[in-house]
Amino acid sequence: MMSDNAAQKGHGARPLSGAGVPGRFSRVATALNASRSRFAVAELVLLSAILVFCGYSFLSGAPHLLSYGLLATGLCGFALLGRMSIDDARFERIAEESVTRTREEIETLADRMWELHESEERFRGLIDALGDLVVHRDRDGRIVYANSVFADLFGRQPRELLGRTLSELGVDVGVVPDAAFADGEYLSSTDVAVHTSEGVRWFSWIELSVRDESTGTVSHRTIARDITARKRAETAMISARERAEFASQAKSRFLATVSHEIRTPMNGIMGMAKLLADTDLTPEQRTYVGAVSTSANALLALIEDLLDFSKIEAGRFELEPQAMSPRELVENVVELMAARAFAKGIGLGCHIAPEVPALIEADPGRLRQVMLNLVGNAVKFTEDGGVLVRVSASRDDEAPALRFSIADSGPGLSRADIGRIFREFEQADGTSTRRHGGAGLGLAISKRIVDAMGGRIIVDSEVGRGSDFIFEMPLAQLQSPDTDRYFALRGRSVLIVSENAVEAEAMALTIRSHGGSASVARSAADAERSMAEPRAAFEAVLIDAAIETPDGATLTKLRGASRGPFQSVILIAPTDRGRLFQFRNAGYPSFLARPVRGATMMRVLTDGTLELSQSPIVHRLGLKRQHGRRPILRGLRILIAEDNEINALLARSVLEKMGHTVQHVPDGRSAVDAVKSARPGDRPDLVLMDLHMPVMDGLDAIALIRKHEEEKGLPALPIMVLSADSQESTRHKVLAHGATGFVTKPLDPQALLEAVQHQVAA
């Protein structure tokens, strides 16, 4: 029967069968029935004998009681014998049924055991097909089971690995101590290297250590997946990254070296062009010299951008926050860009809200760079109208921050252009017929700087409606604003007469933010009509020099149209500095230089006048003070340590023109020797030390000079470092090494003279 069932179920040969068990049960039942049959025959013979004796006693005349007793006994025996026959039939039937049920149960159990065996075989085949290693170990780390994949890894059969440890197979995986899985189990994961005949292969080794609390047995069950390809890819990636980092560092070093080497001749070109411009030149020659200076400045700006970009790419970009004045920085940038704006005939205005703090913690060099890029781009792309720069602080219900806005009336940008102008080497107009050049790095660098500050930069623009570049710089905290500033011009009414709407609007915003009222007139005729209005009562009138005549006719007309006296202020551009005394004679006691600084305008409007000799703007206009100035020092002995002959010639020419005596040495060692060998009365009054020189650099030379002064008890010489590296970290470094000043290359003759004057007179 089992064979038939197996054939029907398609199992084939089985390692376990229950076919013999029911047969044994049948033989036991047959033997039992045979015994019972023999017992029944014996009982029948006995009963027959009793009946015979009963008949004999009756025939022989025995007592009837005995005959009846024997008869009754025989009849009872026959009855019992019949009953036993019936029980034997039932017993046989029950035995057969029990044997049948047992046979079926055993067959079912055998089938289930065979199915379980086949399921286990299929499961093991599936695990092997997946290619993962499966290993079970006991408490001591000896293998109690290993699949064929694990065995094939070592060229063995699974049974050959039983009882061995992983260390014997060269796999560096220990046994987790029992204390590690006090809660009953512990899961660990690591990457394991296995040395095989094909080389090193890596596996992600995940092991579950389990302890059975009832029996105390411990097992370590592991499944490991081959990650050799991933490891090789990671190794290749690390190698590629290291090569890329090395290449990036090499590129950065190359750019730094090249930029320094380019700066050196550029310093000579720019400096000599400025010296040449101070000589007697024909108009044509002056035009050529101006073109040389313009080209040199453009090339220098490109070098700066490339150097900054290489630092950012190399990850060496770091902010250097310090206390700074945002008002001073922004107004300086606007003044620097004013010459370009005025040359194009566009306006450039600046408004800084009164709530902007006087000092903040920020990197002034990087903030200035962002402002120069944004304001410079706005001026470059604007042909009509102007550029308005505004700075404001966040509200009380917002996080502390400063908001810088640079709005222009240029061509505007499309949405597609806005999305790509902050990428490296991208420009709004990328066609070959574009009007404006550039490398396309300014905005990309600006965005990186703003991101490093924790801020954001956004653009609000439409084609044909100009652009507004806005960036926000978060602050740790905002100082409480000086509320008196909000009401400094309360009750005062000011008329601004200017053809440039942008600059006039910037001045009007400043006046209104300080409590005053401001009106703008675009021409002298508009100003007269405003003065003649019934309710007009202007206490001050600001008139652009472009509208005024040398004899002050515009001011005369306005005074005639006004119902009362007013303060008159002339607005002059840097090109109008030669007419300033004419305007004074024409009735203007006060002046403001364009672009107008808010603080200067407030001082003029509140104090009533700004004398020529007292104004800090006089230096910005290139005018000489009449009195109250520090006397210019002449006849100084100055030592210049500079390895570049052109730069040395530039500095020497500038200083000798001012009456100083200059000694030049080509390296730091020569500078140290010159200071040490100088007699007490012939020591230099000042040393100009280049930072990078052969034989000995500037820092080592400064250290030796300071050491010599300490040993001899001599006073410290003023030493100014000359360097093209304008980073704040470089400035702090040289000052920490004993320098007393820092001058940035390319050398500006006027800046050099001022630095020398300040160092010696300090």
Coordinates of N, CA and C in Angstrom, one line a residue, residues 248-333:
S248 N 43.1 69.3 -7.6 CA 42.6 70.6 -7.2 C 43.6 71.4 -6.4
Q249 N 44.3 70.7 -5.5 CA 45.3 71.4 -4.8 C 46.4 71.9 -5.7
A250 N 46.8 71.1 -6.6 CA 47.8 71.5 -7.6 C 47.3 72.7 -8.4
K251 N 46.0 72.6 -8.8 CA 45.4 73.8 -9.5 C 45.4 75.0 -8.7
S252 N 45.0 74.9 -7.4 CA 45.0 76.0 -6.5 C 46.4 76.6 -6.4
R253 N 47.4 75.7 -6.2 CA 48.8 76.2 -6.0 C 49.2 76.9 -7.3
F254 N 48.8 76.3 -8.4 CA 49.2 76.9 -9.7 C 48.5 78.3 -9.9
L255 N 47.2 78.4 -9.6 CA 46.6 79.7 -9.7 C 47.1 80.7 -8.8
A256 N 47.4 80.3 -7.5 CA 48.0 81.2 -6.6 C 49.4 81.7 -7.0
T257 N 50.2 80.8 -7.6 CA 51.5 81.2 -8.0 C 51.4 82.1 -9.3
V258 N 50.5 81.7 -10.2 CA 50.4 82.4 -11.4 C 49.8 83.8 -11.1
S259 N 48.8 83.8 -10.2 CA 48.2 85.1 -9.9 C 49.2 86.1 -9.3
H260 N 50.0 85.5 -8.4 CA 51.1 86.3 -7.8 C 52.1 86.8 -8.8
E261 N 52.4 85.9 -9.7 CA 53.4 86.3 -10.8 C 52.7 87.3 -11.7
I262 N 51.4 87.2 -12.0 CA 50.8 88.2 -12.8 C 50.6 89.5 -12.1
R263 N 50.3 89.4 -10.8 CA 50.2 90.7 -10.0 C 51.4 91.5 -10.0
T264 N 52.6 90.9 -10.0 CA 53.8 91.6 -10.0 C 54.0 92.5 -11.1
P265 N 53.9 92.0 -12.4 CA 54.0 93.0 -13.5 C 52.8 93.9 -13.6
M266 N 51.6 93.4 -13.1 CA 50.4 94.3 -13.2 C 50.6 95.5 -12.2
N267 N 51.3 95.2 -11.1 CA 51.5 96.3 -10.1 C 52.4 97.4 -10.8
G268 N 53.4 96.9 -11.6 CA 54.2 97.9 -12.3 C 53.4 98.7 -13.3
I269 N 52.6 98.0 -14.1 CA 51.8 98.6 -15.1 C 50.9 99.7 -14.6
M270 N 50.1 99.3 -13.5 CA 49.2 100.2 -13.0 C 49.9 101.4 -12.2
G271 N 50.9 101.0 -11.5 CA 51.6 102.1 -10.8 C 52.3 103.1 -11.7
M272 N 52.9 102.6 -12.8 CA 53.6 103.5 -13.7 C 52.6 104.3 -14.5
A273 N 51.4 103.7 -14.8 CA 50.4 104.5 -15.5 C 49.9 105.6 -14.6
K274 N 49.8 105.4 -13.3 CA 49.4 106.5 -12.5 C 50.5 107.6 -12.4
L275 N 51.7 107.1 -12.3 CA 52.8 108.1 -12.3 C 52.9 108.9 -13.6
L276 N 52.6 108.2 -14.7 CA 52.7 108.9 -16.0 C 51.5 109.8 -16.1
A277 N 50.4 109.5 -15.5 CA 49.2 110.4 -15.6 C 49.5 111.7 -14.8
D278 N 50.4 111.7 -13.9 CA 50.7 112.9 -13.1 C 51.7 113.9 -13.8
T279 N 52.2 113.4 -14.9 CA 53.1 114.3 -15.7 C 52.3 115.1 -16.7
D280 N 53.1 116.0 -17.4 CA 52.4 116.8 -18.4 C 52.2 116.0 -19.7
L281 N 51.0 115.7 -20.0 CA 50.6 114.9 -21.1 C 49.7 115.6 -22.0
T282 N 49.7 115.3 -23.3 CA 48.7 115.8 -24.2 C 47.4 115.1 -24.0
P283 N 46.3 115.7 -24.4 CA 45.0 115.0 -24.3 C 45.0 113.6 -24.9
E284 N 45.6 113.4 -26.0 CA 45.7 112.1 -26.6 C 46.5 111.1 -25.7
Q285 N 47.6 111.6 -25.2 CA 48.4 110.7 -24.3 C 47.6 110.4 -23.0
R286 N 46.9 111.3 -22.5 CA 46.2 111.1 -21.3 C 45.1 110.0 -21.6
T287 N 44.5 110.0 -22.7 CA 43.5 109.0 -23.1 C 44.1 107.7 -23.1
Y288 N 45.3 107.6 -23.7 CA 46.0 106.3 -23.8 C 46.3 105.7 -22.4
V289 N 46.8 106.6 -21.6 CA 47.2 106.2 -20.2 C 45.9 105.7 -19.5
G290 N 44.8 106.4 -19.7 CA 43.6 106.0 -19.0 C 43.1 104.6 -19.5
A291 N 43.3 104.4 -20.8 CA 43.0 103.1 -21.3 C 43.8 102.0 -20.7
V292 N 45.1 102.3 -20.5 CA 46.0 101.3 -19.9 C 45.6 101.0 -18.5
S293 N 45.2 102.0 -17.7 CA 44.8 101.8 -16.3 C 43.5 101.0 -16.3
T294 N 42.6 101.4 -17.2 CA 41.3 100.6 -17.2 C 41.5 99.2 -17.5
S295 N 42.3 98.9 -18.5 CA 42.5 97.5 -18.9 C 43.3 96.7 -17.8
A296 N 44.2 97.4 -17.1 CA 44.9 96.7 -16.0 C 44.0 96.4 -14.9
N297 N 43.1 97.4 -14.5 CA 42.1 97.1 -13.5 C 41.2 96.0 -13.8
A298 N 40.8 95.9 -15.1 CA 39.9 94.8 -15.5 C 40.6 93.4 -15.3
L299 N 41.9 93.4 -15.8 CA 42.6 92.2 -15.7 C 42.9 91.8 -14.2
L300 N 43.1 92.7 -13.4 CA 43.3 92.4 -12.0 C 42.1 91.9 -11.3
A301 N 40.9 92.5 -11.7 CA 39.7 92.0 -11.2 C 39.4 90.5 -11.6
L302 N 39.8 90.2 -12.8 CA 39.6 88.8 -13.3 C 40.5 87.9 -12.5
I303 N 41.7 88.3 -12.3 CA 42.7 87.5 -11.5 C 42.1 87.2 -10.1
E304 N 41.6 88.2 -9.5 CA 41.0 88.1 -8.2 C 39.9 87.1 -8.2
D305 N 39.0 87.2 -9.2 CA 37.9 86.2 -9.3 C 38.4 84.8 -9.4
L306 N 39.3 84.6 -10.3 CA 39.8 83.2 -10.5 C 40.5 82.7 -9.3
L307 N 41.2 83.5 -8.5 CA 41.8 83.1 -7.3 C 40.8 82.7 -6.2
D308 N 39.8 83.6 -6.1 CA 38.7 83.3 -5.1 C 38.0 82.0 -5.5
F309 N 37.7 81.8 -6.8 CA 37.0 80.6 -7.2 C 37.8 79.3 -6.9
S310 N 39.1 79.4 -7.2 CA 40.0 78.3 -6.9 C 40.0 78.0 -5.4
K311 N 40.0 79.0 -4.6 CA 39.9 78.7 -3.1 C 38.6 78.1 -2.7
I312 N 37.5 78.5 -3.3 CA 36.2 77.9 -3.0 C 36.2 76.5 -3.4
E313 N 36.7 76.2 -4.6 CA 36.7 74.8 -5.1 C 37.6 73.9 -4.3
A314 N 38.7 74.4 -3.8 CA 39.6 73.6 -3.0 C 39.2 73.5 -1.5
G315 N 38.1 74.1 -1.2 CA 37.6 74.1 0.2 C 38.4 74.9 1.2
R316 N 39.1 75.8 0.7 CA 40.0 76.7 1.6 C 39.4 78.0 1.8
F317 N 38.1 78.1 1.6 CA 37.4 79.4 1.7 C 36.9 79.5 3.2
E318 N 37.4 80.5 3.9 CA 37.0 80.7 5.3 C 36.7 82.2 5.5
L319 N 35.6 82.4 6.3 CA 35.2 83.7 6.7 C 36.1 84.2 7.9
E320 N 36.3 85.5 8.0 CA 37.1 86.0 9.1 C 36.2 87.2 9.7
P321 N 35.2 86.9 10.5 CA 34.4 87.9 11.1 C 35.1 88.8 12.0
Q322 N 34.7 90.0 12.1 CA 35.2 91.0 13.0 C 34.3 92.2 13.1
A323 N 34.5 93.1 14.0 CA 33.6 94.2 14.1 C 33.8 95.2 12.9
M324 N 32.7 95.6 12.3 CA 32.8 96.5 11.1 C 31.6 97.3 11.1
S325 N 31.7 98.4 10.3 CA 30.6 99.3 10.1 C 29.9 99.0 8.7
P326 N 28.7 98.5 8.7 CA 28.1 98.3 7.4 C 27.8 99.6 6.6
R327 N 27.5 100.6 7.3 CA 27.2 101.9 6.7 C 28.5 102.4 5.9
E328 N 29.6 102.3 6.6 CA 30.9 102.8 6.0 C 31.2 102.0 4.8
L329 N 31.1 100.6 5.0 CA 31.5 99.7 3.9 C 30.6 100.0 2.6
V330 N 29.3 100.0 2.8 CA 28.4 100.2 1.7 C 28.6 101.5 1.0
E331 N 28.8 102.6 1.8 CA 29.0 103.9 1.1 C 30.3 104.0 0.4
N332 N 31.3 103.3 1.0 CA 32.6 103.3 0.3 C 32.5 102.6 -1.1
V333 N 31.8 101.5 -1.1 CA 31.6 100.7 -2.4 C 30.8 101.6 -3.4

